[in-house]
């Protein structure tokens, strides 16, 4: 993975930069010893590593603003980081960049039950928001699988989803307000506790901006009342095509489940050997459908889902009758990544989204690719929204396997685009999928996106080298190529 | 003499905008013209009318996704969805009559461009939440796309959100893709009679936090309730607090019963079923329960708990008692307010009232000369205003798309 050429002058000026940072941050708020910097050299995408120039750990918005001003003055780039759980390398450091850690922003500032929202700092973990409001029966809906550690700030930057987003939406649908700091140190507030502020929806573009537009320093999230009850149905299928039809039939019946997950045979086996969740070993595909809400509604819909399962030739149908049973159904799915980690020294977790109807075809072609590359693949996916997580198993110690796995992954993502889907459903582009952006977007599409970045960060110093395959200067992007002349289209109706 | 261009496809839109950019001739972007009266006035320019770009381009009911050319009438899309028992869950509203324009002329492009959502916004999200992708032509005369046809997508910046609510000032939409949802089997509305504003809004908050998943929450003061064509709403000559429940029949029945039980100690309760329920929410969404003949109409988005206080403060600050009429949607977070017989739409009073609790005010309907003079959209902090202006320049550096519509500065 090629990153932007580091600026030798900035690296040479590290001493002055660190001194300036120490002038505004607490003693332990600046890290520059090689030993300590090593801890920050990668995020959840461990295949890529780079030790940062320095790490800054500010404690409040004013300090973030000062750190960004100082970095701007010194020409240093900045990479923001929450808990570092990105699976796409979004928080991969730069040799000439300061890693801006937001771990000290770990306070819940306000819980406003009457307006059904909470104001939190970006370093608060996703799960602790739900825990903080649990006593009153509320929760925060987006639940990425890393929710124990991943932070709300990172969730906004990546527009994180989770297993319940078919019904409850992703991060962008569940936030009301943001405070951000721009690269020049300016603090801007977007939204608040009210809905749909007018003006350009800058909160909408901050969600999923992967740390390239601004540093998030405060988030106002919506909190929801916990559903009265949740029940799950565990369904095994003799054929993946039956599983695909099952998912389509549920949607066609007008049912929107809280969650609808699937796994293929290799994933079922890895999971079953790991945690003995009681999954059917003979099934080619396994679906977990969760219904939540009012007890009358859930009971009614569970019966309909069971009926659809039988009509789709299900080989086994089990319905949870207690909370313990429901959690047991989920245990396997939730430990899938860990289970796969046990049967293979290394794995890549991919993240494309495809139209639901393309699921069987994509799985079939992935199996063919697996044979061609000689690498195993196990699939877990959010079937409700077509978001696939193929896990490509490889061994980094075998020369050439990493490269082969990367190539396999790229082929899968190209296939997703080919069938009408997209490169990434929830993990982000980062560095991992950066060079594949051309598969989905034209130069004009990408240039327009970069012009948006120019409005926020004209110097291109915030998290460069991520998302965009080619870095373009804002002056060049702003230029207009104008061809004056007569209206060149006599055939456009005019009045 | 201004001309009207009516391109037939996205390519002709691109050619027209590229020409206008080269000539620096501003364009007024128009779909069906239903919302011409919305926003700051922008007239005297050539008109780019996209009604020639019509038709559903992609619809897969089992994918819950529909794409249509931007000029497609909203009614056509809704009819197509209804045939498959699906809908746009954000409940788009025809702003034509609300803003003094023609009825039933809304296009899907206009709905997205103005981010218009109805009563279900509180539960299902806004137009922007249901817009999965767009194709558009920037003010540079370049075609671009964003998003896709799947619900879960984080590939690149979410420019679809940016287009939603941009009032055609960044780009001309040529196609929009929506997430659609099934129409629930049954709909009912629980009514609670006779609550004054603070108690009514508190009741809405209680319902929202009840776990009974209401899909719309409105409070109608007596003057608004009395205008309803639904007898059980207008007949009581008192305020009505309305809570909508949707879903499978047995669930709706059980949840309505639970709600009524919840509010029995609070006031008299009643219930609307099916068509009556639909009619009431059409009246609420379409702001039909406020006098439309004269006076100006404001739309305030505020934290729900501040709503009653905001209205009290506005009433107190106005010189004449009874000059305002109000209605509350979105659990109290959306205030509709008409003001009669005041200078400059009483904008100073309205903006002042929400200054402390936070929120935004938009002057939805007023004569053009007033909309030219007073802030139609909520004034922004200087830093945010400057950022908005830079975003505008990135898409439309020559300022040819709907100049002045969203801001006096661009």
Tab-separated table of N, CA and C in Angstrom, chain A residues 173-305:
chain	number	residue	atom	x	y	z
A	173	UNK	N	-28.304	8.089	10.877
A	173	UNK	CA	-29.732	8.208	11.165
A	173	UNK	C	-30.017	8.374	12.659
A	174	UNK	N	-28.977	8.289	13.476
A	174	UNK	CA	-29.172	8.293	14.923
A	174	UNK	C	-28.402	9.386	15.657
A	175	UNK	N	-27.936	10.388	14.919
A	175	UNK	CA	-27.261	11.509	15.583
A	175	UNK	C	-28.015	12.805	15.300
A	176	UNK	N	-27.959	13.710	16.257
A	176	UNK	CA	-28.682	14.985	16.148
A	176	UNK	C	-27.746	16.182	16.053
A	177	UNK	N	-26.566	16.049	16.637
A	177	UNK	CA	-25.681	17.201	16.659
A	177	UNK	C	-24.222	16.799	16.773
A	178	UNK	N	-23.340	17.672	16.313
A	178	UNK	CA	-21.900	17.441	16.393
A	178	UNK	C	-21.194	18.744	16.721
A	179	UNK	N	-20.084	18.615	17.422
A	179	UNK	CA	-19.125	19.716	17.478
A	179	UNK	C	-17.882	19.201	16.778
A	180	UNK	N	-17.375	19.981	15.828
A	180	UNK	CA	-16.166	19.547	15.121
A	180	UNK	C	-15.135	20.666	15.139
A	181	UNK	N	-13.876	20.271	14.979
A	181	UNK	CA	-12.806	21.250	14.856
A	181	UNK	C	-12.166	21.058	13.492
A	182	UNK	N	-12.056	22.155	12.748
A	182	UNK	CA	-11.455	22.082	11.424
A	182	UNK	C	-9.929	22.127	11.547
A	183	UNK	N	-9.244	21.792	10.468
A	183	UNK	CA	-7.780	21.710	10.487
A	183	UNK	C	-7.134	23.038	10.891
A	184	UNK	N	-7.818	24.156	10.608
A	184	UNK	CA	-7.221	25.450	10.987
A	184	UNK	C	-7.533	25.818	12.442
A	185	UNK	N	-8.165	24.909	13.173
A	185	UNK	CA	-8.435	25.148	14.589
A	185	UNK	C	-9.811	25.709	14.874
A	186	UNK	N	-10.575	26.047	13.833
A	186	UNK	CA	-11.897	26.627	14.043
A	186	UNK	C	-12.892	25.577	14.562
A	187	UNK	N	-13.684	25.968	15.560
A	187	UNK	CA	-14.687	25.069	16.140
A	187	UNK	C	-16.043	25.377	15.509
A	188	UNK	N	-16.727	24.352	15.012
A	188	UNK	CA	-18.025	24.537	14.359
A	188	UNK	C	-19.029	23.584	14.994
A	189	UNK	N	-20.226	24.111	15.297
A	189	UNK	CA	-21.282	23.246	15.842
A	189	UNK	C	-22.336	22.991	14.781
A	190	UNK	N	-22.731	21.738	14.649
A	190	UNK	CA	-23.731	21.340	13.658
A	190	UNK	C	-24.916	20.717	14.387
A	191	UNK	N	-26.134	21.151	14.064
A	191	UNK	CA	-27.323	20.567	14.679
A	191	UNK	C	-27.396	20.879	16.159
A	192	UNK	N	-28.087	20.036	16.902
A	192	UNK	CA	-28.278	20.232	18.338
A	192	UNK	C	-29.185	19.136	18.861
A	193	UNK	N	-30.225	19.535	19.602
A	193	UNK	CA	-31.175	18.530	20.084
A	193	UNK	C	-32.440	18.526	19.233
A	194	UNK	N	-32.440	19.289	18.169
A	194	UNK	CA	-33.623	19.370	17.309
A	194	UNK	C	-33.362	18.634	16.000
A	195	UNK	N	-34.433	18.405	15.231
A	195	UNK	CA	-34.312	17.629	14.001
A	195	UNK	C	-34.108	18.526	12.789
A	196	UNK	N	-33.376	18.014	11.808
A	196	UNK	CA	-33.276	18.603	10.477
A	196	UNK	C	-33.036	20.107	10.442
A	197	UNK	N	-31.926	20.572	11.013
A	197	UNK	CA	-31.603	21.986	10.864
A	197	UNK	C	-31.421	22.315	9.385
A	198	UNK	N	-31.829	23.526	8.978
A	198	UNK	CA	-31.666	23.793	7.560
A	198	UNK	C	-30.246	24.270	7.272
A	199	UNK	N	-29.955	24.536	6.011
A	199	UNK	CA	-28.570	24.762	5.598
A	199	UNK	C	-28.032	23.434	5.104
A	200	UNK	N	-26.832	23.442	4.569
A	200	UNK	CA	-26.285	22.195	4.040
A	200	UNK	C	-26.114	21.167	5.162
A	201	UNK	N	-26.407	19.917	4.840
A	201	UNK	CA	-26.385	18.849	5.837
A	201	UNK	C	-24.936	18.404	6.079
A	202	UNK	N	-24.200	19.240	6.782
A	202	UNK	CA	-22.784	18.944	6.996
A	202	UNK	C	-22.602	17.809	7.998
A	203	UNK	N	-23.597	17.629	8.885
A	203	UNK	CA	-23.555	16.483	9.789
A	203	UNK	C	-23.671	15.204	8.953
A	204	UNK	N	-24.503	15.271	7.914
A	204	UNK	CA	-24.672	14.126	7.014
A	204	UNK	C	-23.387	13.749	6.296
A	205	UNK	N	-22.560	14.724	5.958
A	205	UNK	CA	-21.297	14.351	5.296
A	205	UNK	C	-20.186	14.051	6.294
A	206	UNK	N	-20.290	14.590	7.501
A	206	UNK	CA	-19.309	14.208	8.528
A	206	UNK	C	-19.439	12.714	8.840
A	207	UNK	N	-20.692	12.222	8.830
A	207	UNK	CA	-20.902	10.793	9.088
A	207	UNK	C	-20.332	10.002	7.908
A	208	UNK	N	-19.322	9.221	8.175
A	208	UNK	CA	-18.696	8.437	7.108
A	208	UNK	C	-17.579	9.182	6.398
A	209	UNK	N	-17.099	10.291	6.982
A	209	UNK	CA	-16.047	11.064	6.305
A	209	UNK	C	-14.650	10.551	6.658
A	210	UNK	N	-14.573	9.538	7.496
A	210	UNK	CA	-13.328	8.826	7.794
A	210	UNK	C	-12.187	9.737	8.259
A	211	UNK	N	-12.552	10.756	9.039
A	211	UNK	CA	-11.522	11.606	9.627
A	211	UNK	C	-10.830	12.524	8.643
A	212	UNK	N	-11.427	12.745	7.474
A	212	UNK	CA	-10.782	13.592	6.469
A	212	UNK	C	-11.319	15.022	6.448
A	213	UNK	N	-12.413	15.270	7.174
A	213	UNK	CA	-13.027	16.601	7.083
A	213	UNK	C	-12.820	17.436	8.341
A	214	UNK	N	-12.973	16.827	9.490
A	214	UNK	CA	-12.830	17.564	10.737
A	214	UNK	C	-12.661	16.586	11.881
A	215	UNK	N	-12.220	17.099	13.033
A	215	UNK	CA	-12.068	16.259	14.220
A	215	UNK	C	-13.334	16.415	15.064
A	216	UNK	N	-13.972	15.300	15.366
A	216	UNK	CA	-15.225	15.328	16.115
A	216	UNK	C	-14.912	15.440	17.602
A	217	UNK	N	-15.495	16.444	18.272
A	217	UNK	CA	-15.202	16.628	19.691
A	217	UNK	C	-16.430	16.477	20.591
A	218	UNK	N	-17.628	16.389	19.982
A	218	UNK	CA	-18.836	16.168	20.784
A	218	UNK	C	-19.919	15.621	19.871
A	219	UNK	N	-20.723	14.698	20.398
A	219	UNK	CA	-21.774	14.087	19.592
A	219	UNK	C	-23.070	14.066	20.402
A	220	UNK	N	-24.176	14.501	19.787
A	220	UNK	CA	-25.491	14.339	20.410
A	220	UNK	C	-26.193	13.191	19.693
A	221	UNK	N	-26.478	12.122	20.446
A	221	UNK	CA	-27.093	10.938	19.838
A	221	UNK	C	-28.548	10.814	20.284
A	222	UNK	N	-29.349	10.205	19.433
A	222	UNK	CA	-30.725	9.891	19.821
A	222	UNK	C	-30.693	8.618	20.647
A	223	UNK	N	-31.500	8.563	21.683
A	223	UNK	CA	-31.631	7.304	22.406
A	223	UNK	C	-33.072	6.819	22.251
A	224	UNK	N	-33.243	5.510	22.200
A	224	UNK	CA	-34.564	4.923	21.993
A	224	UNK	C	-34.958	4.081	23.193
A	225	UNK	N	-36.274	3.946	23.347
A	225	UNK	CA	-36.763	3.059	24.401
A	225	UNK	C	-36.507	1.622	23.952
A	226	UNK	N	-35.997	0.832	24.866
A	226	UNK	CA	-35.711	-0.566	24.541
A	226	UNK	C	-37.006	-1.297	24.195
A	227	UNK	N	-36.996	-2.113	23.138
A	227	UNK	CA	-38.215	-2.867	22.806
A	227	UNK	C	-38.619	-3.749	23.984
A	228	UNK	N	-39.918	-3.941	24.114
A	228	UNK	CA	-40.448	-4.724	25.226
A	228	UNK	C	-39.850	-6.128	25.244
A	229	UNK	N	-39.740	-6.713	24.062
A	229	UNK	CA	-39.233	-8.080	23.982
A	229	UNK	C	-38.506	-8.278	22.655
A	230	UNK	N	-37.539	-9.205	22.656
A	230	UNK	CA	-36.875	-9.599	21.413
A	230	UNK	C	-36.831	-11.120	21.383
A	231	UNK	N	-37.174	-11.692	20.236
A	231	UNK	CA	-37.086	-13.151	20.088
A	231	UNK	C	-36.416	-13.456	18.765
A	232	UNK	N	-35.729	-14.576	18.716
A	232	UNK	CA	-34.985	-14.924	17.506
A	232	UNK	C	-35.391	-16.304	16.993
A	233	UNK	N	-35.295	-16.457	15.688
A	233	UNK	CA	-35.519	-17.758	15.056
A	233	UNK	C	-34.217	-18.160	14.376
A	234	UNK	N	-33.823	-19.415	14.616
A	234	UNK	CA	-32.585	-19.942	14.047
A	234	UNK	C	-32.985	-20.962	12.981
A	235	UNK	N	-32.616	-20.704	11.733
A	235	UNK	CA	-33.090	-21.544	10.646
A	235	UNK	C	-31.921	-22.103	9.837
A	236	UNK	N	-31.902	-23.426	9.639
A	236	UNK	CA	-30.883	-24.055	8.801
A	236	UNK	C	-31.464	-24.379	7.433
A	237	UNK	N	-30.640	-24.265	6.393
A	237	UNK	CA	-31.094	-24.573	5.034
A	237	UNK	C	-30.151	-25.564	4.370
A	238	UNK	N	-30.729	-26.480	3.561
A	238	UNK	CA	-29.887	-27.452	2.868
A	238	UNK	C	-29.135	-26.818	1.703
A	239	UNK	N	-29.534	-25.623	1.336
A	239	UNK	CA	-28.948	-24.994	0.153
A	239	UNK	C	-28.935	-23.487	0.380
A	240	UNK	N	-27.882	-22.821	-0.052
A	240	UNK	CA	-27.763	-21.379	0.139
A	240	UNK	C	-28.863	-20.625	-0.612
A	241	UNK	N	-29.306	-21.201	-1.746
A	241	UNK	CA	-30.358	-20.548	-2.542
A	241	UNK	C	-31.672	-20.464	-1.741
A	242	UNK	N	-31.955	-21.518	-0.970
A	242	UNK	CA	-33.159	-21.506	-0.130
A	242	UNK	C	-33.068	-20.391	0.906
A	243	UNK	N	-31.863	-20.221	1.457
A	243	UNK	CA	-31.646	-19.151	2.429
A	243	UNK	C	-31.896	-17.793	1.802
A	244	UNK	N	-31.405	-17.621	0.587
A	244	UNK	CA	-31.609	-16.358	-0.127
A	244	UNK	C	-33.084	-16.079	-0.360
A	245	UNK	N	-33.826	-17.142	-0.725
A	245	UNK	CA	-35.255	-16.966	-0.979
A	245	UNK	C	-36.001	-16.633	0.314
A	246	UNK	N	-35.566	-17.249	1.384
A	246	UNK	CA	-36.157	-17.001	2.714
A	246	UNK	C	-36.063	-15.507	3.068
A	247	UNK	N	-34.874	-14.953	2.865
A	247	UNK	CA	-34.665	-13.531	3.174
A	247	UNK	C	-35.585	-12.662	2.304
A	248	UNK	N	-35.624	-12.958	1.002
A	248	UNK	CA	-36.457	-12.162	0.087
A	248	UNK	C	-37.936	-12.282	0.453
A	249	UNK	N	-38.361	-13.497	0.837
A	249	UNK	CA	-39.775	-13.709	1.157
A	249	UNK	C	-40.199	-12.972	2.426
A	250	UNK	N	-39.275	-12.882	3.385
A	250	UNK	CA	-39.597	-12.140	4.614
A	250	UNK	C	-39.843	-10.669	4.279
A	251	UNK	N	-38.958	-10.110	3.467
A	251	UNK	CA	-39.109	-8.708	3.059
A	251	UNK	C	-40.410	-8.541	2.262
A	252	UNK	N	-40.649	-9.489	1.330
A	252	UNK	CA	-41.846	-9.386	0.491
A	252	UNK	C	-43.116	-9.469	1.338
A	253	UNK	N	-43.025	-10.139	2.481
A	253	UNK	CA	-44.196	-10.257	3.357
A	253	UNK	C	-44.414	-8.984	4.175
A	254	UNK	N	-43.557	-7.990	3.971
A	254	UNK	CA	-43.739	-6.732	4.681
A	254	UNK	C	-43.172	-6.747	6.088
A	255	UNK	N	-42.315	-7.714	6.376
A	255	UNK	CA	-41.727	-7.807	7.723
A	255	UNK	C	-40.343	-7.139	7.714
A	256	UNK	N	-40.107	-6.249	8.652
A	256	UNK	CA	-38.773	-5.662	8.791
A	256	UNK	C	-38.200	-6.140	10.130
A	257	UNK	N	-37.379	-7.193	10.102
A	257	UNK	CA	-36.848	-7.729	11.357
A	257	UNK	C	-35.851	-6.765	11.996
A	258	UNK	N	-35.685	-6.884	13.318
A	258	UNK	CA	-34.669	-6.097	14.007
A	258	UNK	C	-33.281	-6.463	13.500
A	259	UNK	N	-33.074	-7.735	13.204
A	259	UNK	CA	-31.814	-8.203	12.647
A	259	UNK	C	-32.056	-9.440	11.811
A	260	UNK	N	-31.263	-9.608	10.768
A	260	UNK	CA	-31.403	-10.808	9.924
A	260	UNK	C	-30.005	-11.172	9.418
A	261	UNK	N	-29.414	-12.181	10.028
A	261	UNK	CA	-28.034	-12.552	9.762
A	261	UNK	C	-27.951	-13.914	9.101
A	262	UNK	N	-26.901	-14.135	8.317
A	262	UNK	CA	-26.676	-15.463	7.739
A	262	UNK	C	-25.212	-15.845	7.850
A	263	UNK	N	-24.989	-17.159	7.805
A	263	UNK	CA	-23.623	-17.686	7.785
A	263	UNK	C	-23.593	-18.834	6.795
A	264	UNK	N	-22.437	-19.054	6.165
A	264	UNK	CA	-22.339	-20.222	5.287
A	264	UNK	C	-21.691	-21.382	6.047
A	265	UNK	N	-21.583	-22.524	5.351
A	265	UNK	CA	-21.144	-23.747	6.040
A	265	UNK	C	-19.777	-23.620	6.709
A	266	UNK	N	-18.757	-23.088	6.002
A	266	UNK	CA	-17.453	-22.972	6.681
A	266	UNK	C	-17.540	-22.129	7.960
A	267	UNK	N	-18.349	-21.082	7.933
A	267	UNK	CA	-18.478	-20.241	9.129
A	267	UNK	C	-19.215	-20.982	10.237
A	268	UNK	N	-20.273	-21.719	9.858
A	268	UNK	CA	-21.038	-22.488	10.858
A	268	UNK	C	-20.104	-23.465	11.575
A	269	UNK	N	-19.281	-24.142	10.784
A	269	UNK	CA	-18.392	-25.148	11.374
A	269	UNK	C	-17.340	-24.516	12.275
A	270	UNK	N	-16.754	-23.425	11.817
A	270	UNK	CA	-15.731	-22.754	12.639
A	270	UNK	C	-16.341	-22.330	13.981
A	271	UNK	N	-17.537	-21.772	13.911
A	271	UNK	CA	-18.211	-21.263	15.102
A	271	UNK	C	-18.592	-22.395	16.046
A	272	UNK	N	-19.158	-23.458	15.485
A	272	UNK	CA	-19.645	-24.560	16.297
A	272	UNK	C	-18.491	-25.219	17.053
A	273	UNK	N	-17.351	-25.372	16.375
A	273	UNK	CA	-16.200	-25.988	17.028
A	273	UNK	C	-15.655	-25.082	18.129
A	274	UNK	N	-15.843	-23.788	17.954
A	274	UNK	CA	-15.291	-22.800	18.882
A	274	UNK	C	-16.160	-22.655	20.134
A	275	UNK	N	-17.482	-22.485	19.934
A	275	UNK	CA	-18.291	-22.152	21.116
A	275	UNK	C	-19.520	-23.045	21.321
A	276	UNK	N	-19.683	-24.079	20.521
A	276	UNK	CA	-20.781	-25.034	20.708
A	276	UNK	C	-22.130	-24.342	20.931
A	277	UNK	N	-22.495	-23.549	19.962
A	277	UNK	CA	-23.737	-22.795	20.085
A	277	UNK	C	-24.949	-23.650	19.733
A	278	UNK	N	-24.717	-24.894	19.273
A	278	UNK	CA	-25.825	-25.764	18.892
A	278	UNK	C	-26.326	-25.495	17.492
A	279	UNK	N	-25.454	-24.974	16.639
A	279	UNK	CA	-25.855	-24.707	15.257
A	279	UNK	C	-25.897	-26.027	14.487
A	280	UNK	N	-26.808	-26.150	13.510
A	280	UNK	CA	-26.911	-27.391	12.721
A	280	UNK	C	-25.714	-27.565	11.782
A	281	UNK	N	-24.924	-28.615	12.027
A	281	UNK	CA	-23.684	-28.809	11.273
A	281	UNK	C	-23.936	-29.256	9.835
A	282	UNK	N	-25.134	-29.804	9.581
A	282	UNK	CA	-25.393	-30.299	8.229
A	282	UNK	C	-25.926	-29.201	7.297
A	283	UNK	N	-26.219	-28.031	7.851
A	283	UNK	CA	-26.821	-26.966	7.030
A	283	UNK	C	-25.775	-26.311	6.139
A	284	UNK	N	-26.198	-25.941	4.932
A	284	UNK	CA	-25.321	-25.201	4.021
A	284	UNK	C	-25.365	-23.704	4.355
A	285	UNK	N	-26.487	-23.297	4.927
A	285	UNK	CA	-26.628	-21.886	5.318
A	285	UNK	C	-27.470	-21.821	6.585
A	286	UNK	N	-27.160	-20.827	7.413
A	286	UNK	CA	-27.877	-20.656	8.663
A	286	UNK	C	-28.338	-19.206	8.760
A	287	UNK	N	-29.612	-19.024	9.109
A	287	UNK	CA	-30.108	-17.661	9.258
A	287	UNK	C	-30.552	-17.430	10.691
A	288	UNK	N	-30.289	-16.248	11.212
A	288	UNK	CA	-30.847	-15.837	12.502
A	288	UNK	C	-31.729	-14.627	12.215
A	289	UNK	N	-33.012	-14.748	12.534
A	289	UNK	CA	-33.921	-13.617	12.337
A	289	UNK	C	-34.418	-13.182	13.700
A	290	UNK	N	-34.208	-11.907	14.005
A	290	UNK	CA	-34.664	-11.408	15.305
A	290	UNK	C	-35.808	-10.414	15.106
A	291	UNK	N	-36.871	-10.635	15.850
A	291	UNK	CA	-37.998	-9.699	15.849
A	291	UNK	C	-38.030	-9.023	17.202
A	292	UNK	N	-38.203	-7.713	17.222
A	292	UNK	CA	-38.302	-7.045	18.512
A	292	UNK	C	-39.438	-6.040	18.490
A	293	UNK	N	-39.917	-5.690	19.686
A	293	UNK	CA	-41.015	-4.731	19.789
A	293	UNK	C	-42.009	-5.171	20.846
A	294	UNK	N	-43.261	-4.826	20.597
A	294	UNK	CA	-44.347	-5.165	21.507
A	294	UNK	C	-44.568	-6.675	21.468
A	295	UNK	N	-44.872	-7.266	22.606
A	295	UNK	CA	-44.934	-8.730	22.698
A	295	UNK	C	-45.967	-9.329	21.738
A	296	UNK	N	-47.092	-8.681	21.569
A	296	UNK	CA	-48.122	-9.198	20.652
A	296	UNK	C	-47.589	-9.229	19.219
A	297	UNK	N	-46.898	-8.157	18.865
A	297	UNK	CA	-46.371	-8.054	17.508
A	297	UNK	C	-45.294	-9.103	17.259
A	298	UNK	N	-44.408	-9.262	18.228
A	298	UNK	CA	-43.303	-10.199	18.062
A	298	UNK	C	-43.839	-11.630	17.927
A	299	UNK	N	-44.780	-12.008	18.784
A	299	UNK	CA	-45.343	-13.363	18.705
A	299	UNK	C	-46.004	-13.594	17.349
A	300	UNK	N	-46.736	-12.584	16.897
A	300	UNK	CA	-47.433	-12.669	15.618
A	300	UNK	C	-46.436	-12.860	14.468
A	301	UNK	N	-45.364	-12.068	14.474
A	301	UNK	CA	-44.409	-12.127	13.367
A	301	UNK	C	-43.530	-13.367	13.417
A	302	UNK	N	-43.223	-13.833	14.630
A	302	UNK	CA	-42.418	-15.049	14.769
A	302	UNK	C	-43.131	-16.205	14.054
A	303	UNK	N	-44.444	-16.291	14.268
A	303	UNK	CA	-45.208	-17.374	13.643
A	303	UNK	C	-45.130	-17.265	12.110
A	304	UNK	N	-45.187	-16.032	11.613
A	304	UNK	CA	-45.106	-15.852	10.163
A	304	UNK	C	-43.717	-16.212	9.624
A	305	UNK	N	-42.689	-15.842	10.369
A	305	UNK	CA	-41.326	-16.156	9.934
A	305	UNK	C	-41.115	-17.676	9.929
